[in-house]
Short mmCIF file of C-alpha atoms in Angstrom, two decimals:
data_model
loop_
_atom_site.label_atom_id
_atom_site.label_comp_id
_atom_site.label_asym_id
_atom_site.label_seq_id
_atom_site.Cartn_x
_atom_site.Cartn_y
_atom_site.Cartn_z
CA UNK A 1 17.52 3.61 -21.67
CA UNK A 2 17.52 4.01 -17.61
CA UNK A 3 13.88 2.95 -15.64
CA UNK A 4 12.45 6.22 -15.59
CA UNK A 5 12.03 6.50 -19.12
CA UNK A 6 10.27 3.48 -19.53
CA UNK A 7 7.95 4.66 -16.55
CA UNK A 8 7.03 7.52 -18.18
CA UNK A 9 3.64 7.90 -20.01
CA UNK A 10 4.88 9.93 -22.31
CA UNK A 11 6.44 7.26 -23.30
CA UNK A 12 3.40 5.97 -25.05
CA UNK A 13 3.44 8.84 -27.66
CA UNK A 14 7.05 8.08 -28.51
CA UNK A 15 7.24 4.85 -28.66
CA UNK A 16 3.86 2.96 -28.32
CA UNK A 17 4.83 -0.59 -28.63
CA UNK A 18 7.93 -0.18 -26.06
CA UNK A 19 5.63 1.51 -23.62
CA UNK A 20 3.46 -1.86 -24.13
CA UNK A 21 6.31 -4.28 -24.00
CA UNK A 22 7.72 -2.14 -20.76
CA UNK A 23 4.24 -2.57 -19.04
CA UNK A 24 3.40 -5.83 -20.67
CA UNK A 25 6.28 -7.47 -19.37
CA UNK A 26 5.68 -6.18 -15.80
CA UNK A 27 2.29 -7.29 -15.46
CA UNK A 28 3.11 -10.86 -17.22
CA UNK A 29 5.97 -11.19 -14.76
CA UNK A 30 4.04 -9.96 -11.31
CA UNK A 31 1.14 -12.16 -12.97
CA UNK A 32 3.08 -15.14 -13.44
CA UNK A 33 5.20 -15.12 -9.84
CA UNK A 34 4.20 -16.77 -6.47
CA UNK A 35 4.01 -15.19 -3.12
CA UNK A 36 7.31 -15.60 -1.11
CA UNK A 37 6.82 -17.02 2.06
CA UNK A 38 6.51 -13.28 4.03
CA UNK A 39 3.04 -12.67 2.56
CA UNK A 40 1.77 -16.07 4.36
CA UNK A 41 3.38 -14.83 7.92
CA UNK A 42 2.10 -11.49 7.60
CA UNK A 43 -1.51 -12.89 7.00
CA UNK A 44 -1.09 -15.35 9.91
CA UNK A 45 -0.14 -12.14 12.30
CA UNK A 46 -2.93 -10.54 10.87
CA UNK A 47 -5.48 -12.93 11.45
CA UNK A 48 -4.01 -13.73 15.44
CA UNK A 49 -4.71 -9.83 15.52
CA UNK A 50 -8.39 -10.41 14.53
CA UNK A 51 -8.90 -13.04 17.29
CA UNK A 52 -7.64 -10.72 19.95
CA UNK A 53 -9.49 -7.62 18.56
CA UNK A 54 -12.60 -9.56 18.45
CA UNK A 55 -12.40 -11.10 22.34
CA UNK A 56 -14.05 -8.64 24.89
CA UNK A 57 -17.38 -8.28 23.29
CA UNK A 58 -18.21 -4.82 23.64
CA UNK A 59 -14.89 -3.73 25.08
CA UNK A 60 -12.85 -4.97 22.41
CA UNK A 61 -11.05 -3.55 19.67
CA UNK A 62 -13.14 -3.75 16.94
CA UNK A 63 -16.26 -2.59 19.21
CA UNK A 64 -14.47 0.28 20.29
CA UNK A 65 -12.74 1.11 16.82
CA UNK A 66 -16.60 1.50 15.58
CA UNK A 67 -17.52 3.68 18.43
CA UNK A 68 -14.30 6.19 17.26
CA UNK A 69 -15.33 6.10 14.01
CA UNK A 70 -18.81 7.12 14.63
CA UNK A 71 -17.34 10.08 16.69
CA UNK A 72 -15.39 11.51 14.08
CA UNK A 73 -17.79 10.97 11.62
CA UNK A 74 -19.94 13.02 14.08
CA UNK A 75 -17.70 16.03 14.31
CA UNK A 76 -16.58 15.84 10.38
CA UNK A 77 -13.08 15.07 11.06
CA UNK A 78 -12.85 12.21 8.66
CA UNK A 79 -12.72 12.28 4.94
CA UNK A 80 -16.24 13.08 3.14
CA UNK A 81 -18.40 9.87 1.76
CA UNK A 82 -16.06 7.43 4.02
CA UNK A 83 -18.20 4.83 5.62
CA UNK A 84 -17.68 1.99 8.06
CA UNK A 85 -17.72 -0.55 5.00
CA UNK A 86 -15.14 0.90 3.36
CA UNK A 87 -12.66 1.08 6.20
CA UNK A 88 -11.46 -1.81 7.79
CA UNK A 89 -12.42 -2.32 11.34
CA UNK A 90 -9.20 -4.29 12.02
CA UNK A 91 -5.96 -2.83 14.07
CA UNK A 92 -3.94 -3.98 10.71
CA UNK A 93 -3.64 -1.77 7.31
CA UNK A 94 -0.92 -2.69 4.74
CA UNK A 95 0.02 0.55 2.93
CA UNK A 96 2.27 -0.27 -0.69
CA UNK A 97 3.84 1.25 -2.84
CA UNK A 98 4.15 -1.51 -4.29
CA UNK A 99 2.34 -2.15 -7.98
CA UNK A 100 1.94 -5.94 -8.04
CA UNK A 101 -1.31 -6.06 -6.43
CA UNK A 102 0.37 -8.77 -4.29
CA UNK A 103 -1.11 -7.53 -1.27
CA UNK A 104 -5.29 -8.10 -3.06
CA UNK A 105 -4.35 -11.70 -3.48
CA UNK A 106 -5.29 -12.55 0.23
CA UNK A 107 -5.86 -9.29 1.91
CA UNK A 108 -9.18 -7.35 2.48
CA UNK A 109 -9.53 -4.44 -0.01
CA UNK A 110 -10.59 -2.63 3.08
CA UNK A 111 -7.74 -3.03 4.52
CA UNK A 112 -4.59 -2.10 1.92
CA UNK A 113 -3.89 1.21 0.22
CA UNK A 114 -1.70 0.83 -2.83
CA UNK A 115 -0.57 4.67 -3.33
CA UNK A 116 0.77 4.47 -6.59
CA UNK A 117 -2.27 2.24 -7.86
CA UNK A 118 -1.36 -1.08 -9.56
CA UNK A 119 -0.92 -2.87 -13.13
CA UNK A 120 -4.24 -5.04 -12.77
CA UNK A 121 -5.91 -1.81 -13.55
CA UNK A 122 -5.59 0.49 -16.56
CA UNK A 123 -7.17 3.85 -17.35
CA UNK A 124 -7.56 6.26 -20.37
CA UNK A 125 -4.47 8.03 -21.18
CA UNK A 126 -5.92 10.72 -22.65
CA UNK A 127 -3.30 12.58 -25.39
CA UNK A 128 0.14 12.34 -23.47
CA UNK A 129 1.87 14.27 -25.17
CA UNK A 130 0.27 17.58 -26.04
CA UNK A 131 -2.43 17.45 -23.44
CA UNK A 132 -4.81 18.37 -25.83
CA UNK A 133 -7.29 15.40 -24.65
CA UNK A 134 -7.98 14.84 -20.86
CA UNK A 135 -8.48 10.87 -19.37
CA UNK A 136 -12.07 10.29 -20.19
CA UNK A 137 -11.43 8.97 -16.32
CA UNK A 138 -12.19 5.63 -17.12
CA UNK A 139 -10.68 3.12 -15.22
CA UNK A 140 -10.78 -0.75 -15.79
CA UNK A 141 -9.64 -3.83 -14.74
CA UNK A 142 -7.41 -6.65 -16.77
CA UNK A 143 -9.33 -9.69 -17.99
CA UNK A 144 -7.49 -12.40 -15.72
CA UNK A 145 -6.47 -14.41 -18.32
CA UNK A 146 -4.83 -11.79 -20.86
CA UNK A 147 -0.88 -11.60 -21.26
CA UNK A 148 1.06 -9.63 -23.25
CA UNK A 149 2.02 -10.69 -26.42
CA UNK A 150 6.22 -9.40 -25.62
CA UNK A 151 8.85 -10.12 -28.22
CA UNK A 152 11.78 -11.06 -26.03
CA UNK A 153 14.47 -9.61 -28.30
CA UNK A 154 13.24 -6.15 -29.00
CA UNK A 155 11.05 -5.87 -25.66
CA UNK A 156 7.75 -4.63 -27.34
CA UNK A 157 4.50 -5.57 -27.84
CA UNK A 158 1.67 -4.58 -29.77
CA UNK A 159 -1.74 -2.60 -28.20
CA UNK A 160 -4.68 -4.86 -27.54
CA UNK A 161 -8.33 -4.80 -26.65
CA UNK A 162 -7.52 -5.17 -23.02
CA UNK A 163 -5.55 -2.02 -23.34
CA UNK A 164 -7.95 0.15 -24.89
CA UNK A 165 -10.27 2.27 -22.91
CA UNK A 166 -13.85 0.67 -23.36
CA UNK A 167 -15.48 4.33 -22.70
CA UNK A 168 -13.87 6.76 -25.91
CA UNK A 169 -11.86 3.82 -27.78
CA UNK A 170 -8.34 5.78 -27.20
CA UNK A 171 -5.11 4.65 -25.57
CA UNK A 172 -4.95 2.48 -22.04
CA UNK A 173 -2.06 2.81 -19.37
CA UNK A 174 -1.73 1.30 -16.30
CA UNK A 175 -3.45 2.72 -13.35
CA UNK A 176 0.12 3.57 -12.07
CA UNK A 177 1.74 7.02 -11.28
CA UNK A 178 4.87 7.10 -12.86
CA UNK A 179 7.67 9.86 -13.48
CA UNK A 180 6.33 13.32 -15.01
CA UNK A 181 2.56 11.85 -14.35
CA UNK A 182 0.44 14.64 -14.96
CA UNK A 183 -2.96 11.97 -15.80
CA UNK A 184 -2.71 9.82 -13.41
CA UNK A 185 -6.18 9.19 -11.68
CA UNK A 186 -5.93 8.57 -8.22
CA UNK A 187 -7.77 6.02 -6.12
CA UNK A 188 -9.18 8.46 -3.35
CA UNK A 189 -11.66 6.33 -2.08
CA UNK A 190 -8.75 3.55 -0.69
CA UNK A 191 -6.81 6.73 0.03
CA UNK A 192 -9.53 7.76 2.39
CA UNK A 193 -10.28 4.29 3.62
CA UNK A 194 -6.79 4.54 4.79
CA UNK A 195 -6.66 8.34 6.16
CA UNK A 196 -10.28 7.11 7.97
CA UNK A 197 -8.50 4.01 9.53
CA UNK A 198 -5.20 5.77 10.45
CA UNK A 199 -7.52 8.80 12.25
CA UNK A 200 -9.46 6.46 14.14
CA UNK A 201 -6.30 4.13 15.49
CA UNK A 202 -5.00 7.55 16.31
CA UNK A 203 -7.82 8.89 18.68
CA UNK A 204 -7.49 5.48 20.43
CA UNK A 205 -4.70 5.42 21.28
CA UNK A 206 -4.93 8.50 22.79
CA UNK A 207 -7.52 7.82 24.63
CA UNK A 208 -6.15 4.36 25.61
CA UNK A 209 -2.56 4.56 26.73
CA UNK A 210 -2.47 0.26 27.42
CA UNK A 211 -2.56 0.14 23.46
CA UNK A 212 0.34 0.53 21.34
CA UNK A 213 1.14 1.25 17.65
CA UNK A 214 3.94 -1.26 15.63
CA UNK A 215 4.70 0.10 11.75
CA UNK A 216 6.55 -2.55 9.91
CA UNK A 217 8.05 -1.27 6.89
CA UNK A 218 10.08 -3.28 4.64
CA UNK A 219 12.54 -2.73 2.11
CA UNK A 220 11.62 0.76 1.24
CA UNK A 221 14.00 2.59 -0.31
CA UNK A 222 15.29 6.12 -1.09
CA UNK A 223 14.73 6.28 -4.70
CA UNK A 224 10.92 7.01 -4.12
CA UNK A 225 11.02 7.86 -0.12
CA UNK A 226 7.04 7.65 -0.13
CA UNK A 227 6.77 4.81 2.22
CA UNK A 228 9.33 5.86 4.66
CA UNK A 229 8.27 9.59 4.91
CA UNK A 230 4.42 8.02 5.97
CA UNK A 231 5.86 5.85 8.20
CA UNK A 232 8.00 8.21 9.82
CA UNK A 233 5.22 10.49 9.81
CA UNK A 234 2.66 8.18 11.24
CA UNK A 235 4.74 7.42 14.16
CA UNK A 236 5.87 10.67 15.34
CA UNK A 237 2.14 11.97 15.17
CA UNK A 238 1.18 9.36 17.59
CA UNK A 239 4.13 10.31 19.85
CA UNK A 240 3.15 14.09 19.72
CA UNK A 241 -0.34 13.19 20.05
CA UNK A 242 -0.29 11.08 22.58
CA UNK A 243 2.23 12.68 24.47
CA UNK A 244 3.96 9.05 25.33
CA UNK A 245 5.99 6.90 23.43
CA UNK A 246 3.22 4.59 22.04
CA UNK A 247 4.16 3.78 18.62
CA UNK A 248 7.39 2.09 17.13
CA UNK A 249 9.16 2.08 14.01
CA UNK A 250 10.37 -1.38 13.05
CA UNK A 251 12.31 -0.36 9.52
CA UNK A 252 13.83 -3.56 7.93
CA UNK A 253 16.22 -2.72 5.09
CA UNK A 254 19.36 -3.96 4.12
CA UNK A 255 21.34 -0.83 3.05
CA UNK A 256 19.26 1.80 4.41
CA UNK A 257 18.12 0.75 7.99
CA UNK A 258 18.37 4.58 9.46
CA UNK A 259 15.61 7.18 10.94
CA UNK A 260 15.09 10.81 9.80
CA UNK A 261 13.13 11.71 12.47
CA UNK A 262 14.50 12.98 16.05
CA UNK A 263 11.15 12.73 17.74
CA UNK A 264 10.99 8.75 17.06
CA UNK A 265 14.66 8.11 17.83
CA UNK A 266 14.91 10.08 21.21
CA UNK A 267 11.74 8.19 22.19
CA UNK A 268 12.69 5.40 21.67
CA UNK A 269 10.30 4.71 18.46
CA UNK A 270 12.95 3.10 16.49
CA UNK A 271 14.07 -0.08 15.23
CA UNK A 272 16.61 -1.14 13.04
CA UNK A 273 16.60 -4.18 11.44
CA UNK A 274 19.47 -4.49 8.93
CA UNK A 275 18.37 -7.87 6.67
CA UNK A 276 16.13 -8.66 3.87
CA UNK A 277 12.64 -8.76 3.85
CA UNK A 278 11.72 -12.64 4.57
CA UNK A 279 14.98 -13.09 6.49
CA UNK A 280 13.57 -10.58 8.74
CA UNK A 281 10.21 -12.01 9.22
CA UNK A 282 11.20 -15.43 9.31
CA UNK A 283 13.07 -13.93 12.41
CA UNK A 284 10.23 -12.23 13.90
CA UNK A 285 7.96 -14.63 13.22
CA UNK A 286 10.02 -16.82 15.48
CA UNK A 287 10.37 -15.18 18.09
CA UNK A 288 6.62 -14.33 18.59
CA UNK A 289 6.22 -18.13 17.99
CA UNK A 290 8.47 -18.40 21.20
CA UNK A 291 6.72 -15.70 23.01
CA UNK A 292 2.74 -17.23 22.48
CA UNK A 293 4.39 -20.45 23.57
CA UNK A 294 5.90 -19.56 26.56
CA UNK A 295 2.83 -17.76 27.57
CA UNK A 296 0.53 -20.26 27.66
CA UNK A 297 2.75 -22.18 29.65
#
């Protein structure tokens, strides 16, 4: 049986218990495992980026990210209900696809957009199968000290309280789009915390051509191109919008390091870095190490 049948919700209908010992294990595992190293030098970049976005007073980032927002609130261009404390006010966002819910350990929620949602939470699964019932759209989270009860020979486990919607009683499933996902209930407000933020840092720097735009994507693949069609995308909006070469594509990736995208490439938008993840930001991170050093002498 290949991945993307186990991913499957109708898999839950067919076989109930492997569905449960597919997810169970998952979310045990992800539960159970440490942060590499990567997720520590990320936060310490993104916390040097707060200092220096909160220096200026009014004329610093953050001041001026809230005046942009305000704007396009003004003249409806951003999604409707977003408000200032649900976007993050930072120039940092982490976008995932990812299901871990790594990233919520030691990030802001404000500030990370998980697109395919995450095990931690779980939602009604209506009837899979036949569609007869629709998700009640219930959506909860994990007690933080339930596991999965997985027998490690056949690989299934049993339903449990945890995994049974508290609103109509029926079937849970993770809060995770998988293959054929026709229920899946989507997190819009993160996804418009994000499509807020991502407006904003695009008006400014426009309007600003001293500021620049770095997407660091890492070890995205081509299985589910998600991340690197966003990223791609990202950038080469900010080139065409700008009308400069503001933005750059840092793409780390061991077998895949390449660009789709002409407009990045001939502008100069694009870097390759072919390594693994931590190897790579190990690298970077000593480097910029070098760099803050140097300066201050």
């Amino acid at each position: 049986m290949e991945y993307q049948d186990l991913c499957d919700p109708y898999m839950l209908e067919q076989d109930e218990e492997l569905f449960y010992g597919f997810w169970g294990s998952c979310t045990n595992s992800y539960r159970s495992t440490k942060h590499h190293p990567g997720y520590q030098i990320i936060l310490k970049w993104r916390e040097a980026l707060r200092v220096k976005a909160n220096s200026n007073g009014i004329h610093g980032t953050k001041s001026r990210f809230r005046a942009a927002f305000d704007r396009l609130k003004q003249c409806q261009a951003l999604p409707a209900g977003v408000t200032k404390d649900c976007v993050t006010n930072d120039p940092f966002f982490v976008y995932t696809s990812n299901v871990d819910s790594h990233f919520k350990r030691d990030f802001d929620r404000t500030e990370v957009y998980e697109l395919h949602g995450n095990v931690e939470m779980w939602q009604c699964a209506g009837d899979v199968e036949t569609g007869a019932r629709e998700p009640c759209e219930k959506i909860w989270k994990l007690p933080a000290d339930f596991r999965f009860d997985v027998d490690e020979t056949t690989m299934k486990a049993p339903g449990a309280e945890a995994t049974t919607c508290p609103e109509c009683g029926g079937k849970g499933r993770p809060n995770v789009l998988m293959f054929h996902d026709r229920q899946w209930i989507a997190n819009t407000s993160d996804e418009n915390g994000y499509i807020a933020w991502e407006s904003v840092m695009e008006l400014m720097l426009q309007e600003d051509p001293t500021l620049n735009l770095v997407v660091l994507e890492i070890g995205c693949g081509t299985r589910v191109p998600s991340v690197r069609r966003e990223t791609e995308m990202v950038v080469a909006d900010v080139i065409e919008g700008c009308g400069r070469p503001q933005a750059t594509l840092i793409r780390v990736n061991l077998e895949i390091p390449t660009c789709d995208n002409p407009l990045i490439v001939v502008n100069n938008g694009f870097l390759p870095i072919q390594s693994k993840g931590l190897e790579a930001l190990e690298a970077i991170d000593h480097e910029l190490t070098v760099i803050t050093l140097r300066d201050k002498d």
